[in-house]
CSV table of C-alpha atoms and ligand atoms in Angstrom, one decimal:
chain,number,residue,atom,x,y,z
A,1,MET,CA,3.9,27.6,-19.4
A,2,GLN,CA,2.1,24.8,-17.7
A,3,ARG,CA,0.0,24.1,-21.1
A,4,ASP,CA,3.2,23.0,-22.6
A,5,VAL,CA,3.6,20.0,-20.2
A,6,ASP,CA,2.5,16.8,-21.4
A,7,ARG,CA,2.7,14.8,-18.4
A,8,ILE,CA,4.3,15.2,-14.9
A,9,LEU,CA,6.6,12.8,-14.1
A,10,ILE,CA,7.5,13.7,-10.4
A,11,ASP,CA,5.3,16.1,-8.6
A,12,ARG,CA,6.0,18.6,-5.8
A,13,ASP,CA,5.4,16.5,-3.0
A,14,ARG,CA,7.6,13.5,-4.1
A,15,ILE,CA,10.4,15.9,-4.9
A,16,SER,CA,10.3,17.6,-1.6
A,17,ARG,CA,10.0,14.5,0.4
A,18,ARG,CA,13.2,13.0,-1.5
A,19,VAL,CA,15.2,16.2,-1.2
A,20,GLU,CA,14.7,16.3,2.5
A,21,GLN,CA,15.8,12.7,2.8
A,22,LEU,CA,18.7,13.2,0.4
A,23,GLY,CA,19.9,16.4,2.4
A,24,ALA,CA,19.8,14.6,5.6
A,25,GLN,CA,21.7,11.7,4.4
A,26,ILE,CA,24.4,13.5,2.7
A,27,ALA,CA,24.9,15.8,5.7
A,28,GLN,CA,25.3,12.7,8.0
A,29,ASP,CA,27.8,11.0,5.5
A,30,ILE,CA,29.8,14.3,5.2
A,31,LEU,CA,29.8,14.7,9.0
A,32,GLU,CA,31.2,10.8,9.6
A,33,ASP,CA,33.8,11.6,6.9
A,34,LEU,CA,34.8,14.9,8.9
A,35,GLU,CA,35.2,12.9,12.0
A,36,ARG,CA,36.9,10.1,10.6
A,37,HIS,CA,39.6,12.6,9.2
A,38,GLY,CA,39.7,14.5,12.5
A,39,HIS,CA,38.4,17.7,10.6
A,40,LEU,CA,35.5,18.5,13.1
A,41,ASP,CA,36.0,21.6,15.2
A,42,PRO,CA,35.8,21.4,19.0
A,43,SER,CA,31.9,22.4,18.7
A,44,GLY,CA,31.5,19.5,16.4
A,45,ASP,CA,30.9,21.6,13.4
A,46,ALA,CA,32.5,21.4,10.1
A,47,ALA,CA,35.1,24.3,10.6
A,48,ASP,CA,35.7,25.6,7.0
A,49,ARG,CA,36.1,22.1,5.4
A,50,VAL,CA,32.9,21.5,3.3
A,51,VAL,CA,32.4,23.1,-0.1
A,52,ILE,CA,29.3,22.8,-2.1
A,53,ILE,CA,29.8,23.1,-5.8
A,54,PRO,CA,26.4,23.6,-7.6
A,55,ILE,CA,26.6,23.4,-11.4
A,56,LEU,CA,24.7,26.2,-13.1
A,57,THR,CA,22.2,26.7,-14.0
A,58,GLY,CA,20.1,23.7,-13.9
A,59,SER,CA,20.9,22.8,-10.2
A,60,ILE,CA,19.8,26.1,-8.6
A,61,VAL,CA,16.4,25.0,-7.5
A,62,PHE,CA,17.5,21.7,-6.3
A,63,VAL,CA,20.3,23.2,-4.2
A,64,ALA,CA,18.5,25.9,-2.8
A,65,ASP,CA,16.1,23.2,-1.2
A,66,LEU,CA,18.8,20.6,-0.5
A,67,ILE,CA,21.2,22.7,1.5
A,68,ARG,CA,18.4,23.7,3.9
A,69,HIS,CA,18.2,20.1,4.9
A,70,MET,CA,21.9,20.0,5.5
A,71,PRO,CA,22.6,21.6,8.9
A,72,LEU,CA,26.4,22.0,8.5
A,73,ARG,CA,28.7,24.8,8.2
A,74,MET,CA,29.5,25.1,4.4
A,75,SER,CA,30.4,27.6,1.7
A,76,ILE,CA,29.1,27.5,-1.8
A,77,GLU,CA,31.0,28.1,-5.0
A,78,VAL,CA,29.3,27.7,-8.1
A,79,VAL,CA,30.7,26.5,-11.5
A,80,ALA,CA,29.1,27.2,-14.9
A,81,VAL,CA,29.0,24.5,-17.5
A,82,SER,CA,27.0,24.4,-20.6
A,83,SER,CA,26.5,21.1,-22.7
A,84,TYR,CA,22.9,21.6,-24.2
A,85,PRO,CA,23.2,25.0,-26.0
A,86,GLY,CA,19.9,26.7,-27.2
A,87,ARG,CA,17.3,24.5,-28.5
A,88,SER,CA,19.4,21.3,-28.5
A,89,MET,CA,18.1,18.1,-26.6
A,90,GLU,CA,21.4,16.2,-27.0
A,91,SER,CA,24.7,16.8,-25.3
A,92,LYS,CA,27.1,18.6,-27.6
A,93,GLY,CA,30.0,18.3,-25.6
A,94,VAL,CA,31.0,20.0,-22.1
A,95,SER,CA,32.2,23.5,-22.0
A,96,LEU,CA,33.3,25.1,-18.7
A,97,ARG,CA,32.3,28.7,-18.5
A,98,GLY,CA,34.6,30.6,-16.0
A,99,GLU,CA,36.8,29.2,-13.4
A,100,ILE,CA,36.5,26.3,-11.0
A,101,PRO,CA,37.1,27.4,-7.5
A,102,SER,CA,40.8,26.8,-6.9
A,103,THR,CA,41.0,26.2,-3.0
A,104,LEU,CA,39.5,22.7,-2.8
A,105,ALA,CA,42.8,21.0,-1.2
A,106,GLY,CA,41.8,19.4,2.0
A,107,LYS,CA,38.2,20.0,1.4
A,108,HIS,CA,35.3,17.9,1.7
A,109,VAL,CA,33.5,18.7,-1.6
A,110,LEU,CA,30.0,18.1,-2.8
A,111,VAL,CA,29.4,18.8,-6.6
A,112,ILE,CA,25.6,19.0,-7.4
A,113,ASP,CA,24.1,18.8,-10.9
A,114,ASP,CA,20.3,18.6,-11.9
A,115,ILE,CA,20.6,15.5,-14.0
A,116,LEU,CA,23.2,12.6,-14.9
A,117,ASP,CA,22.6,12.0,-18.6
A,118,SER,CA,25.7,11.3,-20.6
A,119,GLY,CA,27.7,11.9,-17.5
A,120,GLN,CA,30.2,14.5,-19.2
A,121,THR,CA,29.3,17.4,-17.2
A,122,LEU,CA,29.8,15.7,-13.9
A,123,LEU,CA,33.0,13.8,-15.1
A,124,THR,CA,34.7,17.0,-16.2
A,125,VAL,CA,33.9,18.7,-12.9
A,126,LYS,CA,35.0,15.9,-10.9
A,127,ARG,CA,38.5,15.6,-12.6
A,128,LEU,CA,38.9,19.4,-12.0
A,129,VAL,CA,38.1,19.1,-8.4
A,130,GLN,CA,40.1,15.9,-7.7
A,131,GLU,CA,43.3,17.5,-9.5
A,132,GLN,CA,43.4,19.8,-6.4
A,133,GLY,CA,43.5,17.2,-3.9
A,134,PRO,CA,40.4,17.5,-1.8
A,135,ALA,CA,39.8,15.4,1.4
A,136,SER,CA,36.9,13.9,-0.4
A,137,CYS,CA,34.7,14.6,-3.6
A,138,ARG,CA,30.9,13.3,-3.6
A,139,LEU,CA,28.9,13.8,-6.7
A,140,CYS,CA,25.1,14.2,-6.4
A,141,ALA,CA,22.3,14.5,-9.1
A,142,LEU,CA,18.8,14.9,-8.6
A,143,LEU,CA,17.9,12.8,-11.6
A,144,GLU,CA,19.5,10.1,-13.4
A,145,LYS,CA,18.6,8.6,-16.8
A,146,THR,CA,18.5,4.9,-16.7
A,147,GLY,CA,19.8,2.9,-19.4
A,148,LYS,CA,22.0,5.6,-21.1
A,149,LYS,CA,25.5,5.0,-22.5
A,150,ARG,CA,27.5,7.0,-19.9
A,151,ALA,CA,31.0,8.4,-19.4
A,152,ASP,CA,33.0,6.8,-16.6
A,153,VAL,CA,31.4,8.4,-13.7
A,154,ALA,CA,28.8,7.5,-11.0
A,155,ALA,CA,26.8,9.6,-8.8
A,156,ASP,CA,27.2,8.9,-5.1
A,157,TYR,CA,23.6,10.4,-4.5
A,158,VAL,CA,20.7,10.4,-6.9
A,159,GLY,CA,17.2,11.6,-6.2
A,160,PHE,CA,15.2,9.8,-8.9
A,161,GLU,CA,15.9,7.5,-11.7
A,162,ILE,CA,14.0,8.4,-14.7
A,163,PRO,CA,13.4,7.1,-18.4
A,164,ASP,CA,15.4,8.4,-21.0
A,165,GLU,CA,13.1,11.4,-22.0
A,166,PHE,CA,13.8,15.1,-22.0
A,167,VAL,CA,12.5,16.4,-18.9
A,168,VAL,CA,11.9,20.0,-17.7
A,169,GLY,CA,11.1,21.9,-14.5
A,170,TYR,CA,12.5,22.3,-10.8
A,171,GLY,CA,15.6,23.9,-12.5
A,172,LEU,CA,15.8,21.9,-15.7
A,173,ASP,CA,15.1,23.8,-18.8
A,174,TYR,CA,14.5,23.5,-22.5
A,175,ASP,CA,16.1,26.4,-24.3
A,176,GLY,CA,16.6,28.3,-21.1
A,177,TYR,CA,12.6,28.1,-20.1
A,178,TYR,CA,10.5,26.2,-17.8
A,179,ARG,CA,13.2,25.9,-14.9
A,180,ASN,CA,10.5,27.8,-12.6
A,181,LEU,CA,8.0,24.9,-13.0
A,182,PRO,CA,7.4,23.2,-9.5
A,183,GLU,CA,7.2,19.7,-10.9
A,184,ILE,CA,9.3,17.7,-13.2
A,185,GLY,CA,7.7,16.9,-16.5
A,186,VAL,CA,7.9,16.0,-20.0
A,187,LEU,CA,7.0,18.6,-22.8
A,188,ARG,CA,4.3,18.2,-25.4
A,189,PRO,CA,5.9,17.6,-28.6
A,190,GLU,CA,4.3,20.6,-30.1
A,191,ALA,CA,6.5,23.0,-27.6
A,192,VAL,CA,9.8,21.8,-28.8
B,1,IMP,P1,25.4,15.2,-19.4
B,1,IMP,O1,26.8,15.9,-19.3
B,1,IMP,O2,25.1,14.6,-20.7
B,1,IMP,O3,25.4,14.3,-18.1
B,1,IMP,O4,24.5,16.1,-19.0
B,1,IMP,C1,23.9,16.8,-17.9
B,1,IMP,C2,23.4,18.3,-18.4
B,1,IMP,O5,22.6,18.1,-19.5
B,1,IMP,C3,22.7,18.6,-17.2
B,1,IMP,O6,23.4,19.6,-16.4
B,1,IMP,C4,21.4,19.2,-17.8
B,1,IMP,O7,21.6,20.7,-17.7
B,1,IMP,C5,21.4,18.9,-19.4
B,1,IMP,N1,20.3,17.7,-19.4
B,1,IMP,C6,20.4,16.5,-19.6
B,1,IMP,N2,19.4,15.9,-19.9
B,1,IMP,C7,18.1,16.9,-19.7
B,1,IMP,C8,17.0,16.8,-19.7
B,1,IMP,O8,16.3,15.7,-19.8
B,1,IMP,N3,16.3,18.0,-19.6
B,1,IMP,C9,16.9,19.1,-19.4
B,1,IMP,N4,18.3,19.3,-19.2
B,1,IMP,C10,18.8,18.1,-19.4
B,2,MG,MG1,22.6,22.2,-17.1
């Protein structure tokens, strides 16, 4: 598996430092939001207001690390979206597989994806969340490809900006594989 990687773009240490920072920053922003809305419970915690929505499957590794840097009471409701079926390296349009949680009215929602590329995935999920009238809706992507033509959507939080190359590892796949690589890297041309 490691042999198929041509070059590492972001190593484990950089990922882990950035994820820790991001988690702390997001948690602080959500807490400030809860306070502004009068949504904190008497002990200063988030009551039942915070819902994290990881987009499957690419965000699983990132989310697992990120939420452990967010000391808040939260629930997690996954959504499954597919945009790169099989061996494809270009978005084929977005399809939602299964349901989006339907109980988001009045909640502070954080949608998390692995990468912001064409923007179709986050835009689709954001619209479905917003239709329900959440108290707030934030978007977070571990990676964002710079210089791409993008749907009308911006992430509130981005871990790293990367060049427009197809990357794998730390949750990101090619044809379903390489998600368990601890680094983020670019595949050898022979491996695709
Ligand atoms: P978007 O809808 O085009 O923004 O694409 C987002 C989805 O495409 C992400 O959830 C990823 O699963 C997938 N994706 C985009 N770029 C890459 C990449 O470089 N490597 C692996 N998956 C990618
Ligand atoms: Mg994906």
